[in-house]
Amino acid sequence: MWWSRRTKPETSSGSQPYQAARPERADKNFAEGSEMAATVQNVDANAAGEQELTDGFHLIIDALKLNGIKTLYAVPGIPITDFLRMSQAEGIRVLSFRHEQNAGYAASIAGYLTKQPGVCITVSAPGFLNGLTALAHATTNCFPMLLISGSSEREVVDLQQGDYEEMDQLAIAKPLCKAAYRILHAADIGIGIARAIRAAVSGRPGGVYLDLPAKLFGQVMDAAAGKKSLVKVIDPAPAQFPAKDSIKRALDVLKSAKRPLIILGKGAAYAQADEAVKAFVEKSGAPFLPMSMAKGLLPDTHPQCAGAARSTVLKDSDVVMMIGARLNWLLSHGKGKNWGDAPKKFIQIDIEPKEMDSNVEIAAPVVGDIGSCMHALLAEMGNWPAPPADWGKAVAAKREENVAKMAPRLMNNNVPMDYHGALGVLRTIVKERPDAILVNEGANTLDLARGIIDVYQPRKRIDVGTWGIMGIGMGYAIAAAVETGKPVLAVEGDSAFGFSGMEVETICRYNLPVCVVIFNNDGIYRGTDVNTASSDPATTVFVKGARYDKMIEAFGGVGVNATSPDELRRAVNAAMDSGKPTLINAVIDPKAGSESGRIGNLNPQSALKKK
Ligand SMILES: Cc1ncc(C[n+]2csc(CCOP(=O)(O)OP(=O)(O)O)c2C)c(N)n1
Ligand SMILES: [Mg+2]
């Protein structure tokens, strides 16, 4: 194959000879590099015979493989088309997407699910920008991800002379990610990729940008020197042990509680310290509240789970211990009416010291990785007294009351379906198939599914995350199927789905076991808005009675139109049994939803109204 490894240089090709750059550097590697560079230039002058050579393309591939990267999420184009072909030829799985944002979201969630950086590869300027949203998302959500983008000629870009897809990508990426690097020389590929990987996964994980100018791919160097230049990252995310006195302080505060509460965040799920987290929560005897993506760390049906008594535990608790959860908007910043008037003490466990005191005073900060912190806490707990029984009873009573209130609504068989009828069906299906991965986005579709569908195992629910963004759906579904081999159920608002809908072709092309259920209520929040000012439709409504199921049929997938809970149940079960790419258009009453789902209060209101 023309793109296989070369053993001899092609003097007539577009490949750049290795350039003897940075002669001032005197370290061993570079000394070898210099000699080698001279040799290669001789070779290029056709003076040498059978010297084995390698190039930037293959060094990047070798560096990724050496560090255990098995999958790339990408959209091809100049200057990375051949790179992707070669990656495939060298045994890396390349998932080729329809839009870089979706490839990027896929990479970000691959990072979350595996604790290895998910890798997204894009072309320059526009492809890079499309991927950048996902890189910023990964950083905000603390997912390890690499965005690797090809870029145009540095000399031309820096003089702003108008190159093909000209953009100073490194400068643009920097404020949006945890770290950003550029590699200019083939001999630096090994260390550059190692640095990027370590930056992504160590400490608090995040997104890292790696800029690869087109010229780098074609640079040639001696194969043995190239191999030697590669770096396998040793212990990329070293354990960070908490200070002993911080553990003692945290346990003292927790022990003093009359009404303790533990909040589990997705950082705790990411840590893959599942047994230790479970053992600690159970030994503490405290009710726990899982944030959305921490659901399933302990089953939602666990007797200590306070998910169905959220407002009670936030208001009435006196000590709150956060494990891998942040006091951001999702927890009302730890203050205000949701948290009640009673004084509260916070214990926070996080790998990032800056997280402490971000919104309110943290009485007991514990800085370290979640696994090490959990083990340290367990080791110091001794004979732990159960929290006062009346607190557990009060939480359980509230939970039971709310669950009982909800139960009949979930069993309704209304046509057209409402959210509760449709989600009641999905809740049962997930209970019967606890190892399936649930992807979820939308407004009402998100908020109601989060409350209604119980999750039973860690990292089985992936959703809009810290920013509440639409568009993660199909990228997440694809990566979840690829990385875990498990069936995926994506529960999508019709608007949310639209952000990544074209990737149903990708799902069909790779024949992935993904069942997409679209809650089609004809629009954003509701399908009933009317614009009285002109003949244009209201901004929140879509084509009425749209048939999203037809979309997947265009690519050979299974499409089903489901108008009742029974039809929905049959269609989802068939899809999960067959593993065939399936899209179900679940027809939901356009009147059923509410503005902005559960967060309507965040819509700004004019002060004028209050006059
Ligand atoms: C990237 C992005 N753009 C826009 C929004 C604003 N937004 C929030 S929810 C939503 C769509 C809600 O409609 P749908 O997905 O159909 O869910 P429904 O409430 O109708 O069930 C939009 C556009 C967002 N969160 N993220
Ligand atoms: Mg909708």
XYZ file of C-alpha atoms and ligand atoms in Angstrom:
638
model
C 0.000 0.000 0.000
C 1.291 3.415 -0.821
C 0.735 4.679 2.669
C 2.668 1.934 4.419
C 5.944 2.661 6.179
C 8.753 3.788 3.976
C 12.184 2.335 4.211
C 13.706 4.644 1.628
C 13.175 8.313 1.081
C 11.369 9.515 -2.000
C 13.422 12.333 -3.370
C 10.687 13.499 -5.674
C 7.822 13.512 -3.161
C 6.375 16.445 -1.293
C 7.846 15.154 1.976
C 10.050 17.621 3.740
C 13.556 16.529 4.625
C 14.231 16.537 8.330
C 15.534 19.950 9.165
C 18.602 20.313 11.355
C 16.887 22.773 13.600
C 17.890 24.171 16.970
C 21.618 23.484 16.704
C 22.086 25.236 20.045
C 20.635 22.248 21.883
C 23.352 19.985 23.172
C 21.444 17.121 24.749
C 22.050 13.559 23.683
C 18.900 13.102 21.664
C 19.454 16.206 19.736
C 23.070 15.382 19.011
C 21.814 12.167 17.501
C 19.133 14.091 15.716
C 21.670 16.402 14.161
C 23.776 13.601 12.867
C 20.707 11.890 11.633
C 19.491 15.059 9.993
C 22.664 15.402 8.099
C 22.368 11.786 7.059
C 18.821 12.204 5.889
C 19.657 15.207 3.817
C 22.371 13.176 2.200
C 19.848 10.449 1.635
C 17.526 12.920 0.056
C 20.302 13.853 -2.251
C 20.163 10.193 -3.235
C 23.567 9.427 -1.827
C 22.546 6.676 0.609
C 21.203 3.218 0.111
C 18.959 1.245 2.442
C 18.793 3.348 5.593
C 15.476 2.797 7.317
C 13.519 5.989 7.703
C 10.375 7.091 9.349
C 8.286 10.240 9.046
C 6.103 12.544 11.102
C 2.962 10.645 10.122
C 4.279 7.393 11.555
C 5.958 8.908 14.579
C 2.648 10.403 15.667
C 0.933 7.064 15.182
C 3.704 5.212 17.014
C 3.653 7.712 19.876
C -0.126 7.372 20.274
C 0.023 3.576 20.113
C 2.893 3.415 22.568
C 0.671 5.278 25.018
C -2.263 2.961 24.588
C -4.393 5.134 22.307
C -6.505 2.701 20.324
C -9.186 4.938 18.844
C -9.303 8.270 17.048
C -12.455 10.339 16.534
C -12.021 12.433 13.420
C -13.152 14.195 10.274
C -10.652 13.869 7.375
C -9.282 16.623 5.122
C -6.042 18.504 4.433
C -3.583 17.973 6.131
C -4.725 14.860 7.999
C -6.404 12.641 5.377
C -3.364 10.438 4.847
C -2.635 10.446 8.551
C -6.024 8.878 9.223
C -5.518 6.293 6.463
C -2.126 5.401 7.876
C -3.519 5.213 11.413
C -6.104 2.725 10.204
C -3.410 0.750 8.362
C -1.370 0.646 11.572
C -4.221 -0.840 13.593
C -5.740 2.220 15.243
C -9.518 2.362 15.044
C -10.597 5.562 13.323
C -14.184 6.688 13.709
C -14.870 9.094 10.899
C -17.620 11.596 11.739
C -19.775 14.061 9.810
C -18.875 17.070 11.967
C -15.882 17.717 14.215
C -17.980 18.885 17.144
C -19.526 15.442 17.372
C -16.147 13.745 16.983
C -14.890 15.998 19.775
C -17.762 15.199 22.105
C -17.149 11.522 21.386
C -13.484 11.916 22.330
C -14.395 13.814 25.493
C -16.720 11.121 26.780
C -14.292 8.390 25.746
C -11.895 10.134 28.136
C -14.487 10.139 30.905
C -15.348 6.478 30.435
C -11.784 5.158 30.188
C -9.574 7.620 32.161
C -7.375 7.768 29.066
C -7.455 10.869 26.918
C -10.014 10.592 24.121
C -8.428 11.830 20.919
C -10.128 13.993 18.305
C -8.320 14.788 15.048
C -9.353 17.694 12.843
C -8.230 19.741 9.862
C -7.089 23.329 10.260
C -9.075 26.521 10.972
C -12.778 25.585 10.506
C -12.343 21.945 11.509
C -10.273 23.046 14.478
C -12.925 25.571 15.510
C -15.643 22.941 15.218
C -13.661 20.684 17.531
C -12.840 23.481 19.937
C -16.327 23.571 21.474
C -15.834 19.988 22.532
C -12.362 20.749 23.902
C -13.734 23.562 26.043
C -16.569 21.265 27.112
C -14.063 18.558 28.107
C -12.105 21.079 30.172
C -15.206 22.418 31.925
C -16.372 18.891 32.674
C -12.889 17.667 33.700
C -12.708 14.979 31.015
C -9.268 14.096 29.626
C -9.212 14.814 25.898
C -6.727 15.708 23.184
C -7.762 17.860 20.275
C -5.077 17.329 17.652
C -5.463 19.644 14.687
C -3.426 19.995 11.556
C -2.482 23.607 10.876
C -1.221 25.680 7.992
C 2.298 26.938 7.211
C 3.622 28.745 10.259
C 5.650 31.221 8.264
C 2.603 32.245 6.251
C 0.202 32.207 9.184
C 2.483 34.346 11.330
C 2.896 36.933 8.578
C -0.850 36.724 7.944
C -0.262 36.247 4.248
C -3.502 34.376 3.687
C -2.682 30.672 3.679
C -5.236 27.943 3.032
C -7.288 27.773 6.236
C -4.993 30.255 7.920
C -5.401 30.638 11.651
C -3.196 30.974 14.711
C -4.863 27.962 16.269
C -2.554 27.607 19.250
C -3.300 31.124 20.463
C -7.030 30.612 20.062
C -7.074 27.261 21.839
C -5.027 28.387 24.850
C -7.690 30.127 26.932
C -10.185 27.337 26.297
C -8.270 24.329 27.519
C -6.034 23.044 30.268
C -2.871 23.151 28.138
C -1.904 23.776 24.508
C 1.261 22.811 22.662
C 2.695 22.873 19.149
C 5.194 20.406 17.722
C 7.483 21.717 14.974
C 10.041 18.938 14.619
C 9.641 15.236 14.030
C 12.181 14.526 16.760
C 9.873 16.271 19.267
C 6.767 14.224 18.472
C 7.458 11.705 21.214
C 7.908 14.244 23.956
C 5.113 16.475 22.630
C 2.530 13.731 22.710
C 3.725 12.527 26.107
C 3.370 16.043 27.469
C -0.116 16.384 26.051
C -1.263 13.064 27.495
C 0.097 13.811 30.947
C -1.426 17.272 30.951
C -4.837 15.831 30.040
C -5.057 13.077 32.653
C -3.007 14.213 35.641
C -4.458 16.221 38.517
C -7.876 17.501 37.516
C -8.310 16.111 33.990
C -9.145 18.394 31.081
C -8.789 19.176 27.418
C -5.397 19.621 25.779
C -4.776 21.092 22.359
C -1.938 19.843 20.182
C -1.077 21.837 17.081
C 0.572 19.906 14.255
C 1.594 22.062 11.286
C 1.190 20.286 7.952
C 4.942 20.238 7.366
C 5.519 18.109 10.447
C 3.713 15.099 8.998
C 6.081 14.817 6.050
C 9.349 15.353 7.915
C 11.645 12.371 7.626
C 14.171 11.057 10.112
C 16.170 7.945 10.835
C 13.786 5.229 12.025
C 15.934 4.050 14.934
C 16.434 7.603 16.202
C 12.719 8.176 15.751
C 11.871 5.118 17.797
C 14.235 6.242 20.523
C 12.604 9.659 20.617
C 9.209 8.221 21.590
C 8.130 8.551 25.207
C 5.825 6.202 27.048
C 4.238 8.215 29.815
C 5.017 6.550 33.134
C 2.201 6.799 35.676
C 0.328 9.525 33.777
C -2.087 10.320 36.623
C -0.113 9.674 39.810
C -2.090 9.094 42.984
C -2.373 12.258 45.060
C -2.658 11.332 48.693
C -4.566 13.659 50.996
C -2.845 15.122 54.071
C -3.499 13.066 57.179
C -4.792 15.971 59.239
C -7.256 16.877 56.479
C -8.731 13.385 56.781
C -9.042 13.678 60.535
C -10.644 17.120 60.230
C -13.151 15.847 57.680
C -14.136 12.877 59.825
C -14.490 15.082 62.913
C -16.858 17.409 61.062
C -18.839 14.507 59.609
C -19.111 12.843 63.006
C -20.473 16.035 64.542
C -23.407 16.008 62.100
C -26.959 15.439 63.199
C -28.201 15.474 59.629
C -25.303 14.519 57.318
C -25.554 14.447 53.536
C -23.087 13.117 50.974
C -23.170 14.531 47.453
C -21.538 12.402 44.771
C -20.307 14.198 41.655
C -19.136 12.913 38.321
C -15.565 13.307 39.565
C -16.309 10.420 41.921
C -17.655 8.357 39.028
C -14.656 9.252 36.854
C -12.235 8.048 39.531
C -13.307 4.408 39.103
C -12.918 3.934 42.841
C -16.410 2.460 42.934
C -15.964 -0.054 45.743
C -14.240 2.432 48.046
C -16.909 5.099 47.441
C -19.665 2.585 48.127
C -17.951 1.267 51.273
C -17.468 4.795 52.604
C -21.046 5.904 51.934
C -22.439 2.756 53.522
C -20.199 2.964 56.557
C -21.084 6.624 57.068
C -24.795 5.773 57.092
C -25.517 9.209 55.589
C -28.106 9.774 52.871
C -26.426 10.440 49.531
C -27.454 12.549 46.587
C -25.941 11.649 43.219
C -25.364 14.405 40.711
C -26.656 13.473 37.292
C -23.632 11.571 35.953
C -22.837 10.079 39.376
C -26.138 8.215 39.341
C -25.480 4.492 39.553
C -22.235 4.824 41.520
C -24.492 3.352 44.152
C -27.815 2.221 42.678
C -30.585 4.831 42.702
C -32.637 2.194 44.546
C -30.110 2.014 47.417
C -31.800 2.600 50.814
C -29.513 5.610 51.503
C -30.237 7.257 48.135
C -31.903 10.626 48.639
C -32.396 11.384 44.934
C -36.165 11.462 45.363
C -35.874 13.702 48.439
C -33.463 16.246 46.985
C -35.059 19.440 48.240
C -35.454 18.025 51.751
C -31.841 16.935 52.130
C -30.408 20.147 50.684
C -32.527 22.243 53.016
C -32.360 20.251 56.213
C -28.853 18.768 56.262
C -26.342 20.297 58.691
C -23.117 18.796 57.296
C -22.625 18.256 53.571
C -19.740 16.233 52.232
C -19.059 16.621 48.511
C -17.130 13.855 46.825
C -15.929 14.897 43.355
C -18.795 17.395 43.101
C -18.485 21.164 42.719
C -20.663 23.858 44.258
C -21.508 25.387 40.878
C -24.900 26.462 39.514
C -26.123 22.869 39.535
C -26.018 23.050 43.350
C -27.131 26.693 43.525
C -23.561 27.638 44.554
C -24.149 26.161 48.000
C -26.402 29.005 49.129
C -29.817 30.587 48.728
C -33.295 29.284 49.321
C -32.634 25.746 48.052
C -30.181 25.294 50.908
C -32.511 26.544 53.686
C -31.659 28.794 56.606
C -30.016 26.351 59.016
C -26.225 26.807 59.278
C -24.277 24.222 57.320
C -20.754 22.962 57.279
C -19.195 21.719 54.066
C -16.577 19.026 53.625
C -15.160 18.872 50.118
C -13.078 16.156 48.509
C -11.468 17.181 45.246
C -8.169 16.776 43.449
C -8.040 20.500 42.679
C -7.124 22.701 45.668
C -8.535 25.807 43.932
C -11.985 24.244 44.109
C -12.096 24.813 47.864
C -13.893 27.984 49.027
C -15.015 28.646 45.442
C -18.512 29.628 46.548
C -18.826 29.145 50.296
C -16.467 28.388 53.158
C -15.254 24.814 53.198
C -14.879 23.709 56.800
C -12.911 20.592 55.904
C -11.091 20.616 52.579
C -9.603 17.276 51.519
C -7.322 17.546 48.509
C -6.365 14.377 46.702
C -7.570 11.904 44.134
C -10.918 10.391 45.020
C -9.647 6.821 45.356
C -6.808 7.763 47.720
C -9.118 10.015 49.753
C -11.776 7.330 50.091
C -9.234 4.767 51.239
C -7.704 7.223 53.712
C -11.143 8.069 55.136
C -12.108 4.413 55.439
C -8.840 3.622 57.186
C -9.459 6.299 59.833
C -13.175 5.776 60.470
C -12.861 3.058 63.086
C -16.175 2.179 64.710
C -18.341 4.734 63.004
C -21.545 5.712 64.828
C -24.691 5.702 62.712
C -26.191 9.166 62.191
C -29.271 9.959 64.319
C -32.065 7.612 63.261
C -34.727 10.327 62.956
C -32.761 11.942 60.075
C -32.628 8.715 58.074
C -36.313 8.162 58.761
C -37.299 11.673 57.702
C -35.388 11.328 54.418
C -36.835 7.869 53.749
C -40.382 9.115 54.424
C -39.991 12.002 51.980
C -38.487 9.693 49.378
C -41.316 7.191 49.684
C -43.905 9.967 49.496
C -42.412 11.369 46.284
C -41.957 7.955 44.680
C -45.577 7.044 45.473
C -46.797 10.340 44.004
C -44.920 9.679 40.797
C -45.831 5.998 40.355
C -49.305 6.301 38.758
C -48.091 8.996 36.352
C -45.379 6.656 35.093
C -47.912 3.953 34.319
C -50.245 6.127 32.263
C -51.009 4.913 28.778
C -52.033 8.286 27.338
C -52.023 8.932 23.588
C -50.470 11.249 22.620
C -47.839 10.283 25.162
C -46.732 12.628 27.893
C -43.190 12.582 29.276
C -44.123 10.481 32.279
C -45.863 7.756 30.281
C -42.948 7.459 27.854
C -40.274 7.662 30.561
C -42.096 5.080 32.699
C -41.514 2.635 29.841
C -37.830 3.538 29.507
C -37.330 3.317 33.265
C -38.474 -0.315 33.242
C -36.310 -1.131 30.229
C -33.192 0.299 31.905
C -34.018 -1.636 35.091
C -34.102 -4.824 33.030
C -30.895 -3.911 31.172
C -28.730 -2.221 33.808
C -25.526 -2.496 31.808
C -26.849 -0.426 28.900
C -25.489 3.114 28.708
C -28.010 5.909 28.855
C -27.290 9.097 26.904
C -29.631 11.987 27.677
C -30.122 15.541 26.436
C -32.948 18.027 25.957
C -34.794 20.272 28.393
C -37.914 18.475 29.666
C -36.548 15.287 28.110
C -33.407 15.715 30.201
C -34.820 16.926 33.485
C -37.622 14.410 33.666
C -35.534 11.459 32.471
C -32.869 12.282 35.060
C -35.438 12.079 37.842
C -37.420 9.128 36.526
C -34.934 6.652 35.055
C -33.036 4.882 37.830
C -29.424 3.966 37.142
C -27.889 0.880 38.706
C -24.216 0.808 37.756
C -21.417 3.403 37.681
C -20.836 5.504 34.545
C -24.002 4.326 32.834
C -25.569 7.753 32.529
C -23.863 10.387 30.375
C -25.512 13.692 29.636
C -25.276 17.428 28.999
C -22.857 17.931 31.918
C -21.712 21.114 33.566
C -22.804 23.475 30.815
C -26.141 21.868 30.042
C -25.280 21.830 26.362
C -27.276 20.417 23.511
C -25.332 18.465 20.906
C -23.524 15.787 22.894
C -26.065 13.101 21.959
C -24.807 11.180 18.954
C -21.096 11.733 19.675
C -21.572 10.358 23.191
C -23.671 7.453 21.917
C -21.027 6.483 19.358
C -18.105 6.679 21.786
C -20.028 4.855 24.512
C -20.755 1.972 22.139
C -17.194 1.910 20.780
C -15.378 2.231 24.101
C -17.510 -0.101 26.218
C -19.042 -2.541 23.726
C -22.333 -2.145 25.610
C -25.700 -1.293 24.091
C -26.600 2.392 24.170
C -29.985 4.023 24.691
C -29.991 7.714 23.724
C -33.005 9.636 25.033
C -33.146 12.864 23.077
C -35.336 15.928 22.868
C -36.206 16.641 19.241
C -34.287 19.916 19.411
C -31.312 18.361 21.204
C -31.107 15.600 18.610
C -30.951 18.142 15.799
C -27.530 19.354 16.952
C -25.851 16.048 16.083
C -28.541 14.218 14.102
C -26.470 13.663 10.965
C -24.311 11.240 12.906
C -27.054 8.618 12.619
C -25.284 7.886 9.340
C -22.084 7.277 11.331
C -23.986 4.980 13.698
C -25.284 2.986 10.712
C -21.925 2.988 8.909
C -20.175 1.416 11.893
C -23.227 -0.694 12.703
C -23.239 0.342 16.359
C -25.737 -0.996 18.926
C -27.373 2.380 19.474
C -31.090 2.953 19.968
C -32.055 6.618 19.700
C -35.427 7.596 21.148
C -36.520 11.081 20.110
C -39.083 12.731 22.343
C -40.802 14.575 19.542
C -42.976 17.313 20.989
C -42.669 19.507 17.868
C -40.175 21.866 19.379
C -38.014 23.368 22.062
C -39.753 22.916 25.466
C -43.197 22.781 23.851
C -44.569 22.633 20.327
C -47.368 25.083 20.894
C -45.832 28.557 20.631
C -47.420 30.917 18.110
C -45.859 33.979 16.520
C -48.590 36.544 16.145
C -46.377 39.194 14.505
C -45.859 37.568 11.089
C -46.418 34.392 9.124
C -43.059 32.989 10.320
C -43.348 30.180 12.844
C -42.537 30.909 16.508
C -38.866 30.471 17.320
C -39.348 27.445 19.551
C -41.460 25.290 17.218
C -40.463 22.849 14.486
C -42.301 21.182 11.591
C -45.357 19.578 13.140
C -45.613 15.822 13.014
C -42.015 15.411 11.765
C -40.920 11.806 11.228
C -37.344 11.552 12.497
C -37.529 7.773 12.095
C -37.310 8.273 8.322
C -33.848 9.777 8.718
C -32.174 6.571 9.834
C -33.943 4.554 7.153
C -32.022 6.570 4.576
C -28.854 4.884 5.881
C -30.189 1.355 6.328
C -31.063 1.607 10.024
C -34.367 0.682 11.633
C -36.902 3.500 11.993
C -40.030 3.234 14.147
C -42.825 5.713 14.770
C -44.166 5.109 18.301
C -47.360 6.846 19.364
C -48.182 4.982 22.599
C -46.209 3.663 25.594
C -46.877 0.094 24.400
C -45.470 0.790 20.949
C -42.485 2.501 22.508
C -41.804 -0.467 24.802
C -41.930 -2.939 21.923
C -39.701 -0.841 19.690
C -37.004 -0.165 22.303
C -36.888 -3.784 23.443
C -36.568 -4.967 19.842
C -33.740 -2.516 19.245
C -31.888 -3.481 22.422
C -32.301 -7.186 21.607
C -31.152 -6.872 18.001
C -28.347 -4.355 18.597
C -29.269 -2.815 15.229
C -28.971 0.929 14.791
C -32.489 2.146 15.505
C -34.220 5.503 15.715
C -37.622 5.719 17.367
C -39.758 8.792 16.828
C -41.702 8.910 20.114
C -44.653 11.221 19.565
C -45.086 13.391 22.676
C -47.956 15.751 23.358
C -46.716 19.221 22.256
C -48.446 20.707 25.306
C -46.737 18.416 27.810
C -43.458 20.230 28.495
C -42.658 23.412 30.387
C -40.460 26.367 29.426
C -36.772 25.463 29.961
C -37.716 22.234 31.770
C -36.733 22.551 35.442
C -34.534 25.634 35.081
C -37.050 28.203 33.836
C -36.046 30.405 36.779
C -32.717 31.106 35.036
C -34.456 33.034 32.218
C -33.783 36.755 32.712
C -36.823 38.878 33.458
C -37.048 42.544 32.699
C -36.946 44.764 35.739
C -39.615 46.860 34.002
C -42.243 44.220 34.656
C -41.877 44.638 38.385
C -42.818 48.324 38.341
C -25.455 24.357 22.486
C -26.756 24.800 23.068
N -27.562 25.615 22.351
C -28.754 25.990 22.853
C -29.156 25.594 24.100
C -30.494 26.083 24.662
N -31.389 24.942 24.852
C -31.592 24.406 26.074
S -32.591 23.099 26.014
C -32.807 23.259 24.350
C -33.651 22.303 23.572
C -34.819 21.792 24.347
O -35.740 21.176 23.489
P -35.784 19.637 23.292
O -34.427 19.085 23.143
O -36.709 19.339 22.188
O -36.322 19.140 24.695
P -37.819 19.280 25.251
O -37.826 20.258 26.373
O -38.695 19.749 24.120
O -38.181 17.914 25.706
C -32.082 24.333 23.852
C -32.046 24.738 22.426
C -28.273 24.763 24.819
N -28.551 24.311 26.029
N -27.100 24.362 24.273
Mg -38.728 19.050 22.164
